[in-house]
XYZ file of N, CA, C and O in Angstrom:
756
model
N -6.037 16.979 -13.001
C -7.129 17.935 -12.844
C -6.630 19.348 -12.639
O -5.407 19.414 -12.770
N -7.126 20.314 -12.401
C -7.251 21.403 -12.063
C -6.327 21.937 -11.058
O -5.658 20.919 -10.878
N -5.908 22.659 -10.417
C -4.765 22.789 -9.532
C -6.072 23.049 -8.230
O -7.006 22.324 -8.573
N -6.301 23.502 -7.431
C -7.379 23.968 -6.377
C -7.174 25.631 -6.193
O -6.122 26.225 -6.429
N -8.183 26.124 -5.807
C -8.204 27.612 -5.720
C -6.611 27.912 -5.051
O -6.067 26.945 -4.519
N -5.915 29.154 -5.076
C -5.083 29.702 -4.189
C -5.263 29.181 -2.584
O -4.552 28.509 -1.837
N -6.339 29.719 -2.471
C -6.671 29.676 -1.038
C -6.397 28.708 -0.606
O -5.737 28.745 0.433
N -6.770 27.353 -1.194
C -6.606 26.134 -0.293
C -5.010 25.781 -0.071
O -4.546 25.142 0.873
N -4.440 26.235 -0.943
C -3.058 26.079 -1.463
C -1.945 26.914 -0.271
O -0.726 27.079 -0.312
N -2.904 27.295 0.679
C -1.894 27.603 1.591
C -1.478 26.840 2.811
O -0.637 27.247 3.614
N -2.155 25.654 2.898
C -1.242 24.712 4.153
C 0.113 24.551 3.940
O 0.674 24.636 2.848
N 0.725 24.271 5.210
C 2.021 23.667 5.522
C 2.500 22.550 4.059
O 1.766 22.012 3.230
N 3.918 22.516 4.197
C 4.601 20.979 3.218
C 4.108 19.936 3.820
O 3.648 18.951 3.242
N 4.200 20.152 5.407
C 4.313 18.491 5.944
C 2.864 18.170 5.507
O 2.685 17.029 5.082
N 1.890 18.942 5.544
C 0.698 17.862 5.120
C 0.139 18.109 3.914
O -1.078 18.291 3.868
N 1.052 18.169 2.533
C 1.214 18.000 1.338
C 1.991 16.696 1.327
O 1.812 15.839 0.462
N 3.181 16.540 2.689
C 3.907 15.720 2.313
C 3.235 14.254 3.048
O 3.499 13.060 2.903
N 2.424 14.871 3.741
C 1.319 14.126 4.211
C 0.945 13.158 2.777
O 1.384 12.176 2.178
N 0.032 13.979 2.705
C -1.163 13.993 1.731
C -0.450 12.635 0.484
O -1.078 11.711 -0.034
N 1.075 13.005 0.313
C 1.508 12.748 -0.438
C 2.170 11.123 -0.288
O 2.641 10.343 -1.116
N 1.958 11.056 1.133
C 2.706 9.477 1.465
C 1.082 8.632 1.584
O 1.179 7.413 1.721
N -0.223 9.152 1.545
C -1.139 8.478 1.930
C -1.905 8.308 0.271
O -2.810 7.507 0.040
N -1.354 9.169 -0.666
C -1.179 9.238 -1.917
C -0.545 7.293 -1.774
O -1.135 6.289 -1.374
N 0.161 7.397 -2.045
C 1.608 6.220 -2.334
C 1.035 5.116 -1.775
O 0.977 4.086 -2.446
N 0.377 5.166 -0.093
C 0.126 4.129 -0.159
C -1.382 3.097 -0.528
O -1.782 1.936 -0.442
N -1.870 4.629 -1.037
C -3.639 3.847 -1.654
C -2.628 3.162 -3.239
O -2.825 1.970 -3.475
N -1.931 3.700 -3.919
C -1.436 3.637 -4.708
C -0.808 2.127 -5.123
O -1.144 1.233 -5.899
N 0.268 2.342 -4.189
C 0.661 0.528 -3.873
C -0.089 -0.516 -3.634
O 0.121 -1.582 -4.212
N -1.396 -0.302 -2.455
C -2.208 -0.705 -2.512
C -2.930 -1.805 -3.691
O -3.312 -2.975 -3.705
N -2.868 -0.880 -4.450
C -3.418 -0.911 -5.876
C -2.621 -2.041 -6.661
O -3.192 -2.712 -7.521
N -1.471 -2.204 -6.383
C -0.431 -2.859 -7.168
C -1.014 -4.547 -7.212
O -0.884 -5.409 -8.081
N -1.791 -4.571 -5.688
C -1.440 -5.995 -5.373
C -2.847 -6.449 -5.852
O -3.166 -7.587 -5.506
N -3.783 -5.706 -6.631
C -4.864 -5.999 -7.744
C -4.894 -7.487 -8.788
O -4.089 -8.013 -9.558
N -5.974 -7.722 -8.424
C -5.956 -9.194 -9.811
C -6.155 -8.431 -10.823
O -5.488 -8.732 -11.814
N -7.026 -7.308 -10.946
C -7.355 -6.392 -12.057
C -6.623 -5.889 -12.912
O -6.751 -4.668 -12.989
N -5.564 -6.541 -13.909
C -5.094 -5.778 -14.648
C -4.812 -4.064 -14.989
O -3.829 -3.337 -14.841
N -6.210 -3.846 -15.518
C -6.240 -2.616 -15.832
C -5.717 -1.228 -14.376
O -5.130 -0.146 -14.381
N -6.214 -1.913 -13.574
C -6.188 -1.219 -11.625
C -4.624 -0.970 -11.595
O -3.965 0.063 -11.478
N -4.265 -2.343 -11.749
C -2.596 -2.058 -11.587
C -2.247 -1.004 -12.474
O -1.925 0.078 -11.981
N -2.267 -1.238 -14.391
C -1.568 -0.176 -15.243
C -1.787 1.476 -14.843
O -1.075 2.472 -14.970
N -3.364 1.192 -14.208
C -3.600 2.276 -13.760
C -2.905 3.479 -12.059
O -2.882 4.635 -11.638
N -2.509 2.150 -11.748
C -1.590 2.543 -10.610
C -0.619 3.222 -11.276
O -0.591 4.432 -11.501
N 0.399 2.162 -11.668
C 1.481 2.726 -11.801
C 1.628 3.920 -12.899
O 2.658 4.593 -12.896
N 0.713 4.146 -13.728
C 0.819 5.752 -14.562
C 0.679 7.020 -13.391
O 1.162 8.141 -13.548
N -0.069 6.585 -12.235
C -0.310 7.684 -11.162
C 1.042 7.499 -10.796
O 1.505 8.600 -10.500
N 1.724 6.773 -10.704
C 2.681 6.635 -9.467
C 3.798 7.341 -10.111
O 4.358 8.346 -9.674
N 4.158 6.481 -11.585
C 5.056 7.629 -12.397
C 4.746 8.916 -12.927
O 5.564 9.471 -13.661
N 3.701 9.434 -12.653
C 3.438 10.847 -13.030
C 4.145 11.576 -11.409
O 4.525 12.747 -11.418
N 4.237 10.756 -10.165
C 4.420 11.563 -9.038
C 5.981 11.297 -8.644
O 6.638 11.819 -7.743
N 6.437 10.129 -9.788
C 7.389 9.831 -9.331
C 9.007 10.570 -10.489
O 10.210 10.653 -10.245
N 8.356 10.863 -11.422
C 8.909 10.744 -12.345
C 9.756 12.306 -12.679
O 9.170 13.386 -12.598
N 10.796 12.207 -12.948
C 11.959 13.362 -13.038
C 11.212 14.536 -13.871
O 10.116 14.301 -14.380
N 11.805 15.753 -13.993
C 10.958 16.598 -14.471
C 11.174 16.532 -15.600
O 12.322 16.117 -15.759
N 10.372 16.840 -17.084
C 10.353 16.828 -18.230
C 9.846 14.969 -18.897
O 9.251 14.594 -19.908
N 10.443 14.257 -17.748
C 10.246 12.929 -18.505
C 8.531 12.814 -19.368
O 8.141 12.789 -20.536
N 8.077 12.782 -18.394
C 6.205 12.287 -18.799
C 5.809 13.490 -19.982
O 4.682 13.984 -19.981
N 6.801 13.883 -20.937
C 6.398 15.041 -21.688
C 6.129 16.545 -20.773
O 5.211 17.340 -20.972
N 6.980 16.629 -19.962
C 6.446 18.227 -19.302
C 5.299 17.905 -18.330
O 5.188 18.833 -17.528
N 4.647 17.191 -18.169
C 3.379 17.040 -17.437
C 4.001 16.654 -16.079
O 3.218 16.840 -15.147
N 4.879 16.297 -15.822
C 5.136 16.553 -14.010
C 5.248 17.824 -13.536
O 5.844 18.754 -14.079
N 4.534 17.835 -12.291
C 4.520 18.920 -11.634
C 5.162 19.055 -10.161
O 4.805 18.182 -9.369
N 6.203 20.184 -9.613
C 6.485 19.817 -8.273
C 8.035 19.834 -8.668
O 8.451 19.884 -9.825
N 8.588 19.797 -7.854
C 10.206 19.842 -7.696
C 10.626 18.101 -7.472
O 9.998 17.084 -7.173
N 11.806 18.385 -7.748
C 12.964 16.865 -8.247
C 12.604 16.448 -6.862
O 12.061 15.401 -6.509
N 13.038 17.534 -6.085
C 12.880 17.086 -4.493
C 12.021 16.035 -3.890
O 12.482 15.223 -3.087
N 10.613 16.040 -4.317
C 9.398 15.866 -4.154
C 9.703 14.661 -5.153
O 9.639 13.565 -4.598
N 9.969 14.637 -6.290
C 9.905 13.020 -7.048
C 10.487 12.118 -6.311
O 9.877 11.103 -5.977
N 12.037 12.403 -5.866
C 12.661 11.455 -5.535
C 12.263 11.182 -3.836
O 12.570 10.078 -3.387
N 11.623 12.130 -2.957
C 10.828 11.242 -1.935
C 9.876 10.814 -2.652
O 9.500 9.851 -1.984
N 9.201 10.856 -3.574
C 7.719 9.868 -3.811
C 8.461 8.459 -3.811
O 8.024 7.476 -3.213
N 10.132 8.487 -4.869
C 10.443 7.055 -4.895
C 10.467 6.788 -3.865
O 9.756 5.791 -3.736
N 11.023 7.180 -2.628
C 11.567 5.768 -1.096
C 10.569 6.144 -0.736
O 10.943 6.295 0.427
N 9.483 6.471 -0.709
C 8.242 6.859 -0.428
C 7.661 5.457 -0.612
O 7.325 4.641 0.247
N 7.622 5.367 -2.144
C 6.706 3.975 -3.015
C 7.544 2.389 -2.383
O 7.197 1.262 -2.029
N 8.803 3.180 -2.528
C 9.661 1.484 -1.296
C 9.421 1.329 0.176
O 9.735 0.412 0.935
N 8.574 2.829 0.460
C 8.907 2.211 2.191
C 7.352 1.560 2.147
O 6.968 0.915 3.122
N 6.481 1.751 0.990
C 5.137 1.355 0.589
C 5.336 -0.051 0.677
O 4.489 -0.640 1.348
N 6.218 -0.722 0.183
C 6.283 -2.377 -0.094
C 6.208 -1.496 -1.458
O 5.094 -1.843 -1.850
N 6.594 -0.754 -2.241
C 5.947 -0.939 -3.836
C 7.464 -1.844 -4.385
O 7.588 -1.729 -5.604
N 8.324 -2.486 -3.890
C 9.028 -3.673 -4.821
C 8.569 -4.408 -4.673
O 8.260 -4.970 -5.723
N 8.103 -5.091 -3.431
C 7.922 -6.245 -3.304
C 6.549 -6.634 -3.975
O 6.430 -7.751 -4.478
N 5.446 -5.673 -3.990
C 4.200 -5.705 -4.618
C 4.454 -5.536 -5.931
O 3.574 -5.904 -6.709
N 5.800 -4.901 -6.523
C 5.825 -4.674 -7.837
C 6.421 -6.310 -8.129
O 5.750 -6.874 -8.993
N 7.394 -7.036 -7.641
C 7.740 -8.187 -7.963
C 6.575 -9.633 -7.809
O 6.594 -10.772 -8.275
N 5.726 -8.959 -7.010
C 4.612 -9.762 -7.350
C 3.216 -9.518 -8.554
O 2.497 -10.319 -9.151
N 3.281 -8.207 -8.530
C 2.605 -7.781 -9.593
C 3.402 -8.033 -11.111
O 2.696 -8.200 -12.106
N 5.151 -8.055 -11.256
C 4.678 -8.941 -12.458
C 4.652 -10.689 -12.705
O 4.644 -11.414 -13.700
N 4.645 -10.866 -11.493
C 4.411 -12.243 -12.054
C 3.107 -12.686 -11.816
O 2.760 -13.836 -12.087
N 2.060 -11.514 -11.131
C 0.840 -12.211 -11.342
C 0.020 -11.916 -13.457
O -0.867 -12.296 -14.222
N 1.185 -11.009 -13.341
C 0.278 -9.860 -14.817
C 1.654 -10.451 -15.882
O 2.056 -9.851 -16.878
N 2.099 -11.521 -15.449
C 3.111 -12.072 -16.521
C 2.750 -11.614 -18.106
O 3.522 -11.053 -18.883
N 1.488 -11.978 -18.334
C 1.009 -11.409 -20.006
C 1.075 -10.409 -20.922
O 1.246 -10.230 -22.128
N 0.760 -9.476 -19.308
C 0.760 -8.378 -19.702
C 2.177 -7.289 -20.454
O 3.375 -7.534 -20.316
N 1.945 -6.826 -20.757
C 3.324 -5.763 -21.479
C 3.198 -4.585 -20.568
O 4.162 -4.371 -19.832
N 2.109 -3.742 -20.492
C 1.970 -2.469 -19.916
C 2.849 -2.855 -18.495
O 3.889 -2.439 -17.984
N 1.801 -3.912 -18.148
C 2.675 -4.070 -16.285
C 3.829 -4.431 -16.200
O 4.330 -4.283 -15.085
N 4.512 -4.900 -17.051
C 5.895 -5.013 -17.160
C 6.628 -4.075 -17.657
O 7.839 -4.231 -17.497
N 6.407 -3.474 -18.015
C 7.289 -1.997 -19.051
C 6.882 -1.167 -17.384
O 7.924 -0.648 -16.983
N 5.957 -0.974 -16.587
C 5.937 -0.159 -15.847
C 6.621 -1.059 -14.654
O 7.682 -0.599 -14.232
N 6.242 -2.060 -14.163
C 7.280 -2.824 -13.179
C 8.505 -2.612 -13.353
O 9.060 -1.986 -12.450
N 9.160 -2.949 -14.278
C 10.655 -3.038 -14.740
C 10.806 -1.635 -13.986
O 11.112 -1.512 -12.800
N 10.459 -0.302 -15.142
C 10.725 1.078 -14.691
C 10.584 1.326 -13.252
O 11.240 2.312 -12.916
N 9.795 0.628 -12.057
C 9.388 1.144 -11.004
C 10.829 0.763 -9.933
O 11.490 1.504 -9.206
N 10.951 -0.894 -10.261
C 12.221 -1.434 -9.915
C 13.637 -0.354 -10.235
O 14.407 0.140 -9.411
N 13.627 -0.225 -11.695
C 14.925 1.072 -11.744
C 14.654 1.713 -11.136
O 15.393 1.755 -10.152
N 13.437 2.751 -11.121
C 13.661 4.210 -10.593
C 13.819 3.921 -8.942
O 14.210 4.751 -8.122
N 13.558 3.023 -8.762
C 13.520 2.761 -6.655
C 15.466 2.456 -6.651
O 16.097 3.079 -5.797
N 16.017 1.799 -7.322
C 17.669 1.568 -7.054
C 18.130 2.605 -7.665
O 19.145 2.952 -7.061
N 17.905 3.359 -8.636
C 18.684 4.994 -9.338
C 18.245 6.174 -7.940
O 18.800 7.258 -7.762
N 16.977 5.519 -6.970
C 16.510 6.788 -5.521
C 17.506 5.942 -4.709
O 18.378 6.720 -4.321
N 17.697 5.020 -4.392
C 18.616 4.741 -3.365
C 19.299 3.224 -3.971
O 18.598 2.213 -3.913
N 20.709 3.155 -4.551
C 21.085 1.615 -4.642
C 20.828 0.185 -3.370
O 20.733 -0.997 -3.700
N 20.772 0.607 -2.203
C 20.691 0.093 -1.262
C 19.719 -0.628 -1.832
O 19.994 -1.826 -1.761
N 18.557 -0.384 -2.443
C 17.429 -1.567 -2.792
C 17.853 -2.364 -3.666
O 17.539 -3.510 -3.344
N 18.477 -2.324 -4.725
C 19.163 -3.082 -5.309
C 19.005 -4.859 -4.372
O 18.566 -5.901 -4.860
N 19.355 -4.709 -3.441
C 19.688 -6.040 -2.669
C 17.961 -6.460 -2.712
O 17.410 -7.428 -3.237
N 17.449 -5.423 -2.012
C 15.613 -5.769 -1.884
C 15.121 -6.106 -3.130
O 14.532 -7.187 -3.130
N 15.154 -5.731 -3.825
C 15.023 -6.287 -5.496
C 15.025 -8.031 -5.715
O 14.186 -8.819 -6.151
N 16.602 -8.196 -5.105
C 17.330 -9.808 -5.213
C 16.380 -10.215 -4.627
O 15.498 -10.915 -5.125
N 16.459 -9.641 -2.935
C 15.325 -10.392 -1.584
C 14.366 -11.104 -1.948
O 14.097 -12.254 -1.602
N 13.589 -10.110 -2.986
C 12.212 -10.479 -2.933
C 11.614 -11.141 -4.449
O 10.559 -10.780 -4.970
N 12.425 -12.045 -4.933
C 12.403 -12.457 -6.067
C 12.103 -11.508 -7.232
O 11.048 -11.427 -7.860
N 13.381 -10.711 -7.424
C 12.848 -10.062 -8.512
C 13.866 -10.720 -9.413
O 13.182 -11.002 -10.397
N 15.002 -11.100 -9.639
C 15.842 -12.036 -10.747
C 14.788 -12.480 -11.115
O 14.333 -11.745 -11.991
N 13.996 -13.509 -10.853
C 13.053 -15.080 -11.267
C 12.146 -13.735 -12.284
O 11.974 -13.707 -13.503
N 11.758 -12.858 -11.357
C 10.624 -12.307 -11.829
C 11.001 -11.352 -13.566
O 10.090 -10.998 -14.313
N 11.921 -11.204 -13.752
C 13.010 -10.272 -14.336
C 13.365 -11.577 -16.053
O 13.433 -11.224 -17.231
N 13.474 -12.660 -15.617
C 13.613 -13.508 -16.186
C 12.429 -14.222 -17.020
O 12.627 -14.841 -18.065
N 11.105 -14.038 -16.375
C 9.882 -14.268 -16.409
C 9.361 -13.761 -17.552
O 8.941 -14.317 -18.567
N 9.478 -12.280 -17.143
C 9.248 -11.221 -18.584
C 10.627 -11.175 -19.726
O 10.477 -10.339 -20.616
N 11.707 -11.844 -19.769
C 12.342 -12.069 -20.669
C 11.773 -13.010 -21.646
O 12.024 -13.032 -22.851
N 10.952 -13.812 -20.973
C 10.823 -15.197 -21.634
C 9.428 -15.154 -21.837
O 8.967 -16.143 -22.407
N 8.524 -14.137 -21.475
C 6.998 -13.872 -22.078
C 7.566 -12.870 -23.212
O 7.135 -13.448 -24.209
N 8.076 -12.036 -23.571
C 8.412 -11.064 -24.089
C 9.979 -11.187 -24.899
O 10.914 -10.393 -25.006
N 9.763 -12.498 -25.362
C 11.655 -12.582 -25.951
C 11.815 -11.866 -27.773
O 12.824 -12.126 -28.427
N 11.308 -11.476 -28.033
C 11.475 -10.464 -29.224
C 10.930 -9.304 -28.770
O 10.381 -8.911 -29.799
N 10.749 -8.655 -28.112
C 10.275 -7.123 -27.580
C 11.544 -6.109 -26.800
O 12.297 -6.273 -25.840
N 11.250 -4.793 -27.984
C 12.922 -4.354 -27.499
C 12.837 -3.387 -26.346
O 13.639 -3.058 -25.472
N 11.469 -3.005 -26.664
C 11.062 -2.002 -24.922
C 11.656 -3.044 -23.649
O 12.517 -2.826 -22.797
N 10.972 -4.026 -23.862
C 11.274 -4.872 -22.534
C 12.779 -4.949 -22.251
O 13.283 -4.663 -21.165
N 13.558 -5.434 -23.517
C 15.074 -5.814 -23.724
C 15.754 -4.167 -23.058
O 16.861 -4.179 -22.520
N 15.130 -3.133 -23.153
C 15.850 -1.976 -22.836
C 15.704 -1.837 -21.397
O 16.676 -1.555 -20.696
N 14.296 -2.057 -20.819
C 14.288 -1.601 -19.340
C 14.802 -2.962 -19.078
O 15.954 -2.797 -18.677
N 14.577 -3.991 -19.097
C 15.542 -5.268 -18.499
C 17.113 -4.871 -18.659
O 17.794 -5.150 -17.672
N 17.579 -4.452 -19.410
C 18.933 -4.218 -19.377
C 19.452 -2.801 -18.673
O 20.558 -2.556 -18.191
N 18.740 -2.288 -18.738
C 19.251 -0.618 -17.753
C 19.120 -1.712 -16.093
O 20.023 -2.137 -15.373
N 17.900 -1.833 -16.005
C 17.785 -2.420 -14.868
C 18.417 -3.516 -14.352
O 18.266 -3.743 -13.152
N 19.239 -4.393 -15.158
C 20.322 -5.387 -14.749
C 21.604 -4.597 -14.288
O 22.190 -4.537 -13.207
N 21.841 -3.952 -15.650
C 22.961 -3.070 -15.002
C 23.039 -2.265 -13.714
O 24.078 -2.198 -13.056
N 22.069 -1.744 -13.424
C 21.740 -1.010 -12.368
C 21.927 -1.910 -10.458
O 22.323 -1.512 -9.363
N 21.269 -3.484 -11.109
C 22.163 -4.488 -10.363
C 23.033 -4.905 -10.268
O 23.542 -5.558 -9.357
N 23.456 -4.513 -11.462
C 25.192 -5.643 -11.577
C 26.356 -4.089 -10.595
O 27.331 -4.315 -9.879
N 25.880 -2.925 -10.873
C 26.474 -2.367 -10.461
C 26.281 -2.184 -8.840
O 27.196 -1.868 -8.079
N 25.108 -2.406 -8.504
C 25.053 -1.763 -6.801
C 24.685 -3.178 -5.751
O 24.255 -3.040 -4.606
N 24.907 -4.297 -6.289
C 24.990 -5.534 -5.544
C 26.627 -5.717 -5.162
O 27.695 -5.487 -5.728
N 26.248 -6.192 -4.044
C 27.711 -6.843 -3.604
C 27.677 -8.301 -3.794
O 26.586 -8.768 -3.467
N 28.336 -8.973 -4.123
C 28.263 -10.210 -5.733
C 28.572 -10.999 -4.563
O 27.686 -11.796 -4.257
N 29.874 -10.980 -3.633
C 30.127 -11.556 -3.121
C 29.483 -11.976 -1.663
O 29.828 -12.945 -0.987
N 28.406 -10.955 -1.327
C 27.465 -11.575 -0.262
C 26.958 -12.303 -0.128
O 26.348 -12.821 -1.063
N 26.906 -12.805 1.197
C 26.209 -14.033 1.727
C 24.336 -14.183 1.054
O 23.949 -15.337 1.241
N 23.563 -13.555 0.576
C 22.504 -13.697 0.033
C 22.702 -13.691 -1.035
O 21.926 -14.485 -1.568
N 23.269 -13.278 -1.665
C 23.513 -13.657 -3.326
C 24.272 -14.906 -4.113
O 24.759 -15.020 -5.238
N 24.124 -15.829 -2.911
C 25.159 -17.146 -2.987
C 23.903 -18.147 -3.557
O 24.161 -19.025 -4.380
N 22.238 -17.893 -2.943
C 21.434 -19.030 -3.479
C 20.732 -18.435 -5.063
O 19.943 -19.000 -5.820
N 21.531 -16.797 -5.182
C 20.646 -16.412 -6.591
C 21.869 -16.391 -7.229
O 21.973 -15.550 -8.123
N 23.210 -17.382 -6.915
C 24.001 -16.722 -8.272
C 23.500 -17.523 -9.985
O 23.643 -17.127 -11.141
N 22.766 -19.022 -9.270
C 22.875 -19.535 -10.772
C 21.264 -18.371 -11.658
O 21.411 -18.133 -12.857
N 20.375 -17.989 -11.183
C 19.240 -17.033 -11.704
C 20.321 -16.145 -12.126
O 20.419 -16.216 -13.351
N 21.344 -15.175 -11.520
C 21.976 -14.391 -11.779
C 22.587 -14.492 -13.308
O 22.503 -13.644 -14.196
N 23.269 -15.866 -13.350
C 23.581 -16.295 -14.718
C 22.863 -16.464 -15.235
O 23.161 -16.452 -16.429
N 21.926 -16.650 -15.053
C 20.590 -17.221 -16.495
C 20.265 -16.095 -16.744
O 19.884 -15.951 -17.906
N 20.248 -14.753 -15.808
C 19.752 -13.304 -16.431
C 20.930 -12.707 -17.414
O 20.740 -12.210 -18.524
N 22.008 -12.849 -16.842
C 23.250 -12.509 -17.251
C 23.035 -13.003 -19.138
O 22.924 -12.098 -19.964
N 23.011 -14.148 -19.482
C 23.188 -14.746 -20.766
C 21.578 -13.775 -21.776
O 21.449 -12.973 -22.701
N 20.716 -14.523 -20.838
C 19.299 -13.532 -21.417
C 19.597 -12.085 -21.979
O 19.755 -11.772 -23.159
N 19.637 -11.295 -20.888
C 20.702 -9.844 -21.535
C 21.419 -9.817 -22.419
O 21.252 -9.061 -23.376
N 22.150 -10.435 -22.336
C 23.730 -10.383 -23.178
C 23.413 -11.209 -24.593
O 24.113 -10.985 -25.581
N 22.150 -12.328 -24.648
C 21.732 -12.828 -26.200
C 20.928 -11.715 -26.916
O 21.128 -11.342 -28.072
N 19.635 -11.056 -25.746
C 18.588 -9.749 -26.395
C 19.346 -8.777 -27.298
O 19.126 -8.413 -28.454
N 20.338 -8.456 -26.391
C 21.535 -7.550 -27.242
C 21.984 -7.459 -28.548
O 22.015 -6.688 -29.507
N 22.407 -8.855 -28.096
C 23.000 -9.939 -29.508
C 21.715 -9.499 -31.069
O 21.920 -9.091 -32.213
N 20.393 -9.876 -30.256
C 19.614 -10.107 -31.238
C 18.774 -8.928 -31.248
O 17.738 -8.919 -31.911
N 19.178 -7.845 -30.500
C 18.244 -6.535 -31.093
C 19.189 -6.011 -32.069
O 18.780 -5.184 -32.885
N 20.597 -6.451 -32.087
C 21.585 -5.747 -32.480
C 21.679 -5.787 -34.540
O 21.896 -5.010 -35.470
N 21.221 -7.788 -34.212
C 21.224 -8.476 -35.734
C 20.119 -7.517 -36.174
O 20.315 -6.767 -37.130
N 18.745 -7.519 -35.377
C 17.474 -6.689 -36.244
C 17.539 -5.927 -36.437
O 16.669 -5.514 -37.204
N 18.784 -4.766 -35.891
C 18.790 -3.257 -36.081
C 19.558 -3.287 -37.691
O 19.153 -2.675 -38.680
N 20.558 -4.029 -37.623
C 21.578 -3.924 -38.716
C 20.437 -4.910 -39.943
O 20.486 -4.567 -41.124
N 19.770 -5.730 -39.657
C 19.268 -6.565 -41.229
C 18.604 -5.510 -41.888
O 18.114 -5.690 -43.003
């Protein structure tokens, strides 16, 4: 919409930054919707507030500063854990998965530390889920694979919680590494 007159535009940050965490959590809120459409509709708000500058075509507004608190913003929301349940309630869906996947990256590229919260809260199973609703789709094959990597790099492999997800770990591991295989044959036929 509209920006608001000058005038109003003169409060303090903190209750922009207010404004902006009570933003996030009607937002998340939203995630944990049976409503399809509610959710896709979440998360386009969430990546318009979350999202680096230039990405959304120029249409973000606000400093980097301000994106990357919206991300640990949207994690201190529960938005993984609602996002790892949101895609396996919206398994069908494509939109909620192309935006889940992305929500999962952009929360471990704001802090790797989630990376582990990711594992926690079944996101492998969930990760695997949309491999296997979506096994010829190369959008999916791209954010599934930034976003594996993004695990393979900021997990500690050898921790004590990653001992009951190593065999999921492998089954994601091969999934990745065949999509590859076979976006690679369709690019070249």
């Amino acid at each position: 919409g509209a920006p608001p007159p000058a005038s109003v535009m003169t409060s303090s940050d903190e209750e922009s930054s207010q404004g902006a965490t009570n933003d996030m959590k009607r937002l998340t809120a939203k995630l944990s919707s049976k409503d399809e459409k509610e959710v896709v509709d979440a998360y386009d708000e969430i990546w318009d507030i979350c999202a680096d500058e230039g990405e959304a075509g120029g249409e973000t507004t606000g400093n980097p500063q301000n994106h990357h608190q919206n991300r640990l913003s949207f994690v201190a929301q529960g938005g993984i854990h609602k996002t790892v349940l949101a895609l396996k309630r919206h398994g069908h869906s494509l939109d909620v998965q192309l935006f889940g996947l992305s929500a999962l990256n952009d929360s471990i590229e704001a802090n790797p530390v989630f990376a582990k919260a990711v594992v926690e809260m079944g996101g492998i199973l969930s990760i695997i889920h949309t491999m296997e609703e979506f096994p010829k789709h190369s959008d999916v094959h791209e954010n599934v694979h930034s976003l594996f990597l993004n695990l393979a790099h900021n997990l500690d492999h050898s921790a004590e919680f990653m001992k009951k997800h190593t065999q999921k770990w492998i089954t994601l591991n091969l999934m990745v590494l065949n999509a590859l295989r076979d976006d690679e044959i369709v690019k070249s036929a």
